[in-house]
Short mmCIF file of C-alpha atoms in Angstrom, two decimals:
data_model
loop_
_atom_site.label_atom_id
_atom_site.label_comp_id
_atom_site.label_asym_id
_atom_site.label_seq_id
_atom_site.Cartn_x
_atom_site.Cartn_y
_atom_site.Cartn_z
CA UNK A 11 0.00 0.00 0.00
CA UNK A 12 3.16 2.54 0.36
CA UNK A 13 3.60 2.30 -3.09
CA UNK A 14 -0.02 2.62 -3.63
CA UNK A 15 0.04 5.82 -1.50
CA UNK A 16 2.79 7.02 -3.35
CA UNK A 17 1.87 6.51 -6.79
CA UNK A 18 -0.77 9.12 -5.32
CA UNK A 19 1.31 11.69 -3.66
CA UNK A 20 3.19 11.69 -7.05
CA UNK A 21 -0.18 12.53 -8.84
CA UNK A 22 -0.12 15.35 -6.62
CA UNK A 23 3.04 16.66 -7.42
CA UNK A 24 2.75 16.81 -10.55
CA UNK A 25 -0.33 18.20 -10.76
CA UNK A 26 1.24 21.88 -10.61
CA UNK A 27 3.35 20.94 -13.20
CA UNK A 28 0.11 19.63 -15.61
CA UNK A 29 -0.89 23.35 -15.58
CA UNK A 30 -4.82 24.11 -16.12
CA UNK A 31 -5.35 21.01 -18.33
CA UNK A 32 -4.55 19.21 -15.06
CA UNK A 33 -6.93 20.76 -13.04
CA UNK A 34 -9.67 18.10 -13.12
CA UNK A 35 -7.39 15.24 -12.72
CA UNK A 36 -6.16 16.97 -9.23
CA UNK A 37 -9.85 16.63 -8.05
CA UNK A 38 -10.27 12.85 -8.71
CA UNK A 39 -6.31 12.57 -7.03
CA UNK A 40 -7.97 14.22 -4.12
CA UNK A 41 -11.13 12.30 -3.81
CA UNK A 42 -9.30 8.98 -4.48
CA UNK A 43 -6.76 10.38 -1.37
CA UNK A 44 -10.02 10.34 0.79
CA UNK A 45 -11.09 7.33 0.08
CA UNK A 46 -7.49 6.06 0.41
CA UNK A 47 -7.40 7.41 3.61
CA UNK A 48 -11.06 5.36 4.56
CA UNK A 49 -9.91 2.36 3.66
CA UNK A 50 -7.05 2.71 5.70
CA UNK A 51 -8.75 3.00 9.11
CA UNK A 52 -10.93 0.05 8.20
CA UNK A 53 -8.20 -2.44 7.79
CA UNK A 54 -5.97 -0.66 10.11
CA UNK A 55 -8.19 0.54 13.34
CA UNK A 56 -4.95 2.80 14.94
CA UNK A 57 -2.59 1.79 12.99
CA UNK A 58 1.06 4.14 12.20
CA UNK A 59 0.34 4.81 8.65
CA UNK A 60 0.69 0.96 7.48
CA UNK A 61 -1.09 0.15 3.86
CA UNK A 62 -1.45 -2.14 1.79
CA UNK A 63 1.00 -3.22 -1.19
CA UNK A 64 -0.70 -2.17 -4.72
CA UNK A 65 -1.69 -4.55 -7.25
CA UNK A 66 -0.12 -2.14 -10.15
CA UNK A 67 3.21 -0.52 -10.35
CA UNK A 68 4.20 2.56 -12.51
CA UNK A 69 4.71 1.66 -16.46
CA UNK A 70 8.38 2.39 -17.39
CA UNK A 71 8.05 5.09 -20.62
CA UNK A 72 9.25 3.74 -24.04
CA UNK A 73 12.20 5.74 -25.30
CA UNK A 74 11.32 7.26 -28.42
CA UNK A 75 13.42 8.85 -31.12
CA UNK A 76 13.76 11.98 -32.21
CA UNK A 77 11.06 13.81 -33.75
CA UNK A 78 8.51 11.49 -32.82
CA UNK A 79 6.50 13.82 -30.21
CA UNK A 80 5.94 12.05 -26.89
CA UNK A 81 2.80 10.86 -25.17
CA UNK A 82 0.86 12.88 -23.03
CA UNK A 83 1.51 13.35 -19.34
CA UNK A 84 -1.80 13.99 -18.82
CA UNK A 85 -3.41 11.17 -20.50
CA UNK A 86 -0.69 8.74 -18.77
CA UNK A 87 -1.07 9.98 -15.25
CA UNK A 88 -5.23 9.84 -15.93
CA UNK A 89 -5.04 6.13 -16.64
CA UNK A 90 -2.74 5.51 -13.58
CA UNK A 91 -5.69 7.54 -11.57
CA UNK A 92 -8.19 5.51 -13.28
CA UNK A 93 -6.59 2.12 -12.65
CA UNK A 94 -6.15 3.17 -8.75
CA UNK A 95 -10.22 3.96 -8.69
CA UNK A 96 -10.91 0.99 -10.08
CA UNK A 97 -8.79 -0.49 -6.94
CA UNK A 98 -9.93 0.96 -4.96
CA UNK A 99 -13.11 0.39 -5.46
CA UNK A 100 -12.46 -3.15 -5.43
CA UNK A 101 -10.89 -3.49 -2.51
CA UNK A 102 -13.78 -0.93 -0.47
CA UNK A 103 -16.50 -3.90 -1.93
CA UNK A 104 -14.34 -6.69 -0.50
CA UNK A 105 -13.87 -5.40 3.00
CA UNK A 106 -17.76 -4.72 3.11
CA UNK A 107 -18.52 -7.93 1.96
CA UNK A 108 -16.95 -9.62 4.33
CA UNK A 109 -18.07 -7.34 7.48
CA UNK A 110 -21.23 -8.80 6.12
CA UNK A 111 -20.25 -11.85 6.76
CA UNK A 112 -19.30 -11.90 9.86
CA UNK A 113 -22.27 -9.43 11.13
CA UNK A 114 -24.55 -12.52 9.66
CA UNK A 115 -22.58 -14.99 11.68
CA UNK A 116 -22.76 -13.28 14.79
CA UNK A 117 -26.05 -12.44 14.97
CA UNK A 118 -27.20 -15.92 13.86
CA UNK A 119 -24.86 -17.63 16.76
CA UNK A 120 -26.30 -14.79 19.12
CA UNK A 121 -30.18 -16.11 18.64
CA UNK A 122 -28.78 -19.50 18.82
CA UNK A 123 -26.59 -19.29 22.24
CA UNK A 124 -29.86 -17.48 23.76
CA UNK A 125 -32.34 -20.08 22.69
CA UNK A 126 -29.58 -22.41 24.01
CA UNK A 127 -28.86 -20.92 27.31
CA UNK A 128 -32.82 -20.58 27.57
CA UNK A 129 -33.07 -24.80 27.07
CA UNK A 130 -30.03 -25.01 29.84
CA UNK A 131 -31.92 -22.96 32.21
CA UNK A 132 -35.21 -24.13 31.63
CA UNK A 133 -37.10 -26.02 35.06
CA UNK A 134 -37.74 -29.52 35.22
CA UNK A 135 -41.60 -29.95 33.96
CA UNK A 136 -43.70 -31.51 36.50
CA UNK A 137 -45.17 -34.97 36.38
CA UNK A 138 -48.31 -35.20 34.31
CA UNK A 139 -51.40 -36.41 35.99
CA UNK A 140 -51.95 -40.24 35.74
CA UNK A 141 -47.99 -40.64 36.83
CA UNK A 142 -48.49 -40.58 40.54
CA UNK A 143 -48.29 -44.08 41.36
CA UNK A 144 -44.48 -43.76 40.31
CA UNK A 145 -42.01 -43.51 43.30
CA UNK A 146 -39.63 -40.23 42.30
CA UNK A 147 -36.53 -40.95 45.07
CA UNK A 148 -35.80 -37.91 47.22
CA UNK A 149 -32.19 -37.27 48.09
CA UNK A 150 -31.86 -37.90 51.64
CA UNK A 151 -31.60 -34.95 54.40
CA UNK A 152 -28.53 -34.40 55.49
CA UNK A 153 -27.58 -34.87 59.61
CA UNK A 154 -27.87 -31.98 61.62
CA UNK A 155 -24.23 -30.97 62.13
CA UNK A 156 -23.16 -30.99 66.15
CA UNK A 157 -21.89 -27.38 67.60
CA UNK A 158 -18.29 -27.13 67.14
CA UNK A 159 -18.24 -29.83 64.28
CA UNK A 160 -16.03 -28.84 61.18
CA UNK A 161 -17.82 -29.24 57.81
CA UNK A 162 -17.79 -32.32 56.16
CA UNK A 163 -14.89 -31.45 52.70
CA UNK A 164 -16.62 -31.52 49.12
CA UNK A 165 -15.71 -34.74 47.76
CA UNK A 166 -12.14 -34.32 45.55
CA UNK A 167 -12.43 -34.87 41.57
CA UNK A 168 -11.26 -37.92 40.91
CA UNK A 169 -7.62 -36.89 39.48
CA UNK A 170 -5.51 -39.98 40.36
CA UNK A 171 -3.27 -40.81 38.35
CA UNK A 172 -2.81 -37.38 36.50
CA UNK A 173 0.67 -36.13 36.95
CA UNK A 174 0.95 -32.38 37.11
CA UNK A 175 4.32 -31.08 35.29
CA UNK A 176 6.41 -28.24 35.81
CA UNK A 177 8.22 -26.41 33.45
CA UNK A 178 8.50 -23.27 35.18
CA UNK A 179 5.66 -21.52 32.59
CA UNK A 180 2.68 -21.12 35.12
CA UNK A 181 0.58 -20.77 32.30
CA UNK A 182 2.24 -23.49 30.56
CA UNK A 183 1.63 -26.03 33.29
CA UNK A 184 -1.77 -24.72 33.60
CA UNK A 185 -2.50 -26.03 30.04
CA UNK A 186 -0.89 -29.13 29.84
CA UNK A 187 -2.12 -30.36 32.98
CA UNK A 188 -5.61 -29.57 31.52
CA UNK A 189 -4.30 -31.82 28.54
CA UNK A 190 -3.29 -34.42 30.28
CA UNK A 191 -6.89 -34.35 31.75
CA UNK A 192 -8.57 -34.75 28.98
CA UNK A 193 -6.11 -37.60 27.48
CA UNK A 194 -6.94 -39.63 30.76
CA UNK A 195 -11.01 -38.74 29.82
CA UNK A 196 -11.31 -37.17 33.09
CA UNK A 197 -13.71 -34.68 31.27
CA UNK A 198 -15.48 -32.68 34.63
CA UNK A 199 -11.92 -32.40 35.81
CA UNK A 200 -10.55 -31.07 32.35
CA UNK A 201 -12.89 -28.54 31.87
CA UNK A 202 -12.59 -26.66 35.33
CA UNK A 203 -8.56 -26.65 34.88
CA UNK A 204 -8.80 -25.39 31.37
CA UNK A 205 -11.38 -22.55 32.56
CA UNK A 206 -9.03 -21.29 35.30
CA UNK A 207 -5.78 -21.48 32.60
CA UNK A 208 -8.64 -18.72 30.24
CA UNK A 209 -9.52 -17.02 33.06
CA UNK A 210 -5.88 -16.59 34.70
CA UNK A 211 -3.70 -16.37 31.59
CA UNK A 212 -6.11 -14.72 28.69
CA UNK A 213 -3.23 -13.09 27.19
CA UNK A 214 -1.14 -16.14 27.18
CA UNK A 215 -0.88 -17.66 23.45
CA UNK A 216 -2.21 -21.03 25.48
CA UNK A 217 -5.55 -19.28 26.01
CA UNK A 218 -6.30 -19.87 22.47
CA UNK A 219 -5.32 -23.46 23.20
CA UNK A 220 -7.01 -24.36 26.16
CA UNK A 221 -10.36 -22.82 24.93
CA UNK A 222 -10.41 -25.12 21.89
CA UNK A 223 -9.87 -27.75 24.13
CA UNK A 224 -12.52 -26.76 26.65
CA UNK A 225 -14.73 -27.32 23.93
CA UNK A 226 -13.33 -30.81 23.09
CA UNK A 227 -13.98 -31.85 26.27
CA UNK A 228 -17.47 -30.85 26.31
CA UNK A 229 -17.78 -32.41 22.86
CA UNK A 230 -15.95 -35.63 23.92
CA UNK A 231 -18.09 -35.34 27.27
CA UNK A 232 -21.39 -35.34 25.27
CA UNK A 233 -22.10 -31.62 25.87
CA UNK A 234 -22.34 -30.02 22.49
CA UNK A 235 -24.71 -27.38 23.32
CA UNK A 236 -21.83 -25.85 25.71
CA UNK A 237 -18.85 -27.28 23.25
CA UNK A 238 -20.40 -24.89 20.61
CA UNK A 239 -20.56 -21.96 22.35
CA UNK A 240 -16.96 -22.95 23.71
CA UNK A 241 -15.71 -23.07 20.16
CA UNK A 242 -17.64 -19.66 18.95
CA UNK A 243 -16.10 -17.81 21.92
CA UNK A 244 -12.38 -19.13 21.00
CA UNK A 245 -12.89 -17.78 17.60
CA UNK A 246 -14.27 -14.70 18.82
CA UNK A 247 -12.17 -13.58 21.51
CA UNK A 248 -8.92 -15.11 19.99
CA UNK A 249 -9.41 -14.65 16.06
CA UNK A 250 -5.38 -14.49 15.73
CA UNK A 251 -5.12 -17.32 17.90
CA UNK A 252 -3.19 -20.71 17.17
CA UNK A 253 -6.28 -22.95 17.64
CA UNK A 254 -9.27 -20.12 15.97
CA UNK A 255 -9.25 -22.69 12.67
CA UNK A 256 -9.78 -25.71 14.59
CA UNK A 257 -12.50 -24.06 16.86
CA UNK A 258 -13.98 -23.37 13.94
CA UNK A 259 -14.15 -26.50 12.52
CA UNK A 260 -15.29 -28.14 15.75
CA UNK A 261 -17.91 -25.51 15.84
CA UNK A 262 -19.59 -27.42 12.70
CA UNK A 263 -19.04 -30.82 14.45
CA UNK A 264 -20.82 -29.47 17.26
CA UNK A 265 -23.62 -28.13 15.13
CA UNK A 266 -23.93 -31.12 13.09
CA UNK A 267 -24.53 -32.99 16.37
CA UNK A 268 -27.15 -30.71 17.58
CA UNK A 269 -28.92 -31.29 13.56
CA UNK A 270 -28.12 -28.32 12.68
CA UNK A 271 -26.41 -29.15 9.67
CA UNK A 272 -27.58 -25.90 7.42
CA UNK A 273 -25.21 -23.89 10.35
CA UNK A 274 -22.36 -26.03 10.14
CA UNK A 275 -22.11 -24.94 6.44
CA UNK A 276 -22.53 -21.52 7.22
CA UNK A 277 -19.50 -22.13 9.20
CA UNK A 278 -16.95 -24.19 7.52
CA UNK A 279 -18.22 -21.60 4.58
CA UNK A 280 -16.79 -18.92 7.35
CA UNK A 281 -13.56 -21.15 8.21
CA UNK A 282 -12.61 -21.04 4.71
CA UNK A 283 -13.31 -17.50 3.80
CA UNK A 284 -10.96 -16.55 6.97
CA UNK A 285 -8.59 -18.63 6.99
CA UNK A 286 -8.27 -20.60 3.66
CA UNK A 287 -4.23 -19.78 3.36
CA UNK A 288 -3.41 -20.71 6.52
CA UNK A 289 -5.11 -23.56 7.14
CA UNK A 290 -3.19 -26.87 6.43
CA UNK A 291 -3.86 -29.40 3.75
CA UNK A 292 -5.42 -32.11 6.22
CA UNK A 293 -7.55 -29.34 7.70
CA UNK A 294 -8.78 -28.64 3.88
CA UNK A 295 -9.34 -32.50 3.30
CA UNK A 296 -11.16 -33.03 6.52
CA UNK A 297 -13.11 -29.74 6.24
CA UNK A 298 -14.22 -31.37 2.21
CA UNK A 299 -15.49 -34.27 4.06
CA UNK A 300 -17.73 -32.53 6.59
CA UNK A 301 -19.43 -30.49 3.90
CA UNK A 302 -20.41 -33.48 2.39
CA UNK A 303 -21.34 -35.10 5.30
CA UNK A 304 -23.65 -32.49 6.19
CA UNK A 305 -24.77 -31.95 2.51
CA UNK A 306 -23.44 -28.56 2.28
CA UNK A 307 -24.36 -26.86 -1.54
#
């Protein structure tokens, strides 16, 4: 984009130079310089003045002999202007179209997690009449506790086994130990330890890491109402993150497994758009056979 930005500043130059027949020419070099400038604080929010490379360069000028008269200035710097509009007005429809995108996603997961957090939250129906005769069990009271007696402890996780490492990363530790959780299928135990390594370290590159794999364990745990909402918020809190593709693509697992196949598309459709050059080649293969699989168009 410096170049880009250049080629324009040059324009401007040399629009003194171009006398009056330049005149209108300076107006479009100053509108395109506004939109230039637009563009710029849509793909770069605060950014120091960072663009983007152009897709043109300047054309080096034949050398002619002489006598034979020379081509206009002004009709060679109006078709560099031109080209640049036509850039940039390109590149303006792109970045729209894929705010779009991702406004559709959102507010699609949004009506989703709400009518899922309304299902989670729901009570328990009561028994419809002609069901009396059945005996519900009643967990039984607990004993009144003697003065002076200390609480009975909350029973432990069941952890055994699990070895916890240390590497001298606290956040480090944090995660694996959460891995190695999960690898023993200790799921309830998993997903508390990678919740505090989020909550503790969410600048950590693990955090990206362990909230992927919160969502596994859900998944793995038969929880994909909470795995998918795991996934979405990995992807939307970390979008630069190490593991954003593969929450992604577990997203759609999850989906599928709630029969929601038509969503899934929608995002593997998403996974690809945002990261189709930097996902790998098994990623592409395996994200191929989940389209089909969930009969994607």
């Amino acid at each position: 984009m410096k170049k880009f930005w250049l080629a324009a500043v040059s324009v401007v130059i040399a629009a003194p130079v171009l006398a009056q027949s330049g005149a209108p020419l300076e107006g479009r070099v100053v509108k395109l310089e506004s939109e230039m400038r637009a563009v710029q604080r849509k793909v770069f929010p605060g950014g120091a003045g960072q663009m983007i490379e152009p897709q043109i360069a300047p054309s080096t000028a034949p050398v002619t002999p002489d006598g034979v008269p020379a081509t206009s200035a002004i009709a060679d710097v109006s078709a560099r202007v031109t080209s640049l509009e036509q850039q940039m007005a390109t590149m303006t429809g792109q970045i729209e179209q894929a705010q779009y995108r991702l406004r559709q996603l959102e507010e699609q997961f949004a009506e989703y997690r709400k009518a899922t957090d309304a299902k989670l939250t729901a009570p328990i129906a009561a028994a419809p009449a002609g069901e009396a005769d059945v005996i519900v069990p009643t967990a039984p009271k607990p004993a009144a506790s003697k003065p002076g007696a200390k609480p009975a402890a909350e029973a432990p996780v069941d952890v055994a086994g699990v070895e916890k490492p240390s590497t001298g990363d606290a956040a480090e530790d944090a995660y694996l130990y959460g891995y190695r959780l999960w690898s023993a299928k200790k799921y309830p135990a998993a997903e508390a330890q990678l919740k505090r390594v989020v909550a503790d370290y969410p600048k950590h590159r693990r955090a990206s890491w362990a909230q992927n794999l919160l969502g596994r364990a859900y998944l793995d745990d038969g929880k994909p109402s909470l795995a998918s909402i795991a996934f979405y918020d990995n992807y939307k809190k970390y979008p630069d993150g190490e593991r954003a593709p593969d929450s992604l693509y577990y997203l759609g697992s999850a989906l599928v497994k709630l029969n929601k196949p038509a969503d899934a598309c929608k995002v593997y459709g998403e996974l690809t758009d945002v990261y189709g050059d930097k996902i790998s080649a098994t990623m592409k293969a395996d994200i191929a056979r989940a389209r089909t699989a969930a009969k994607c168009k």
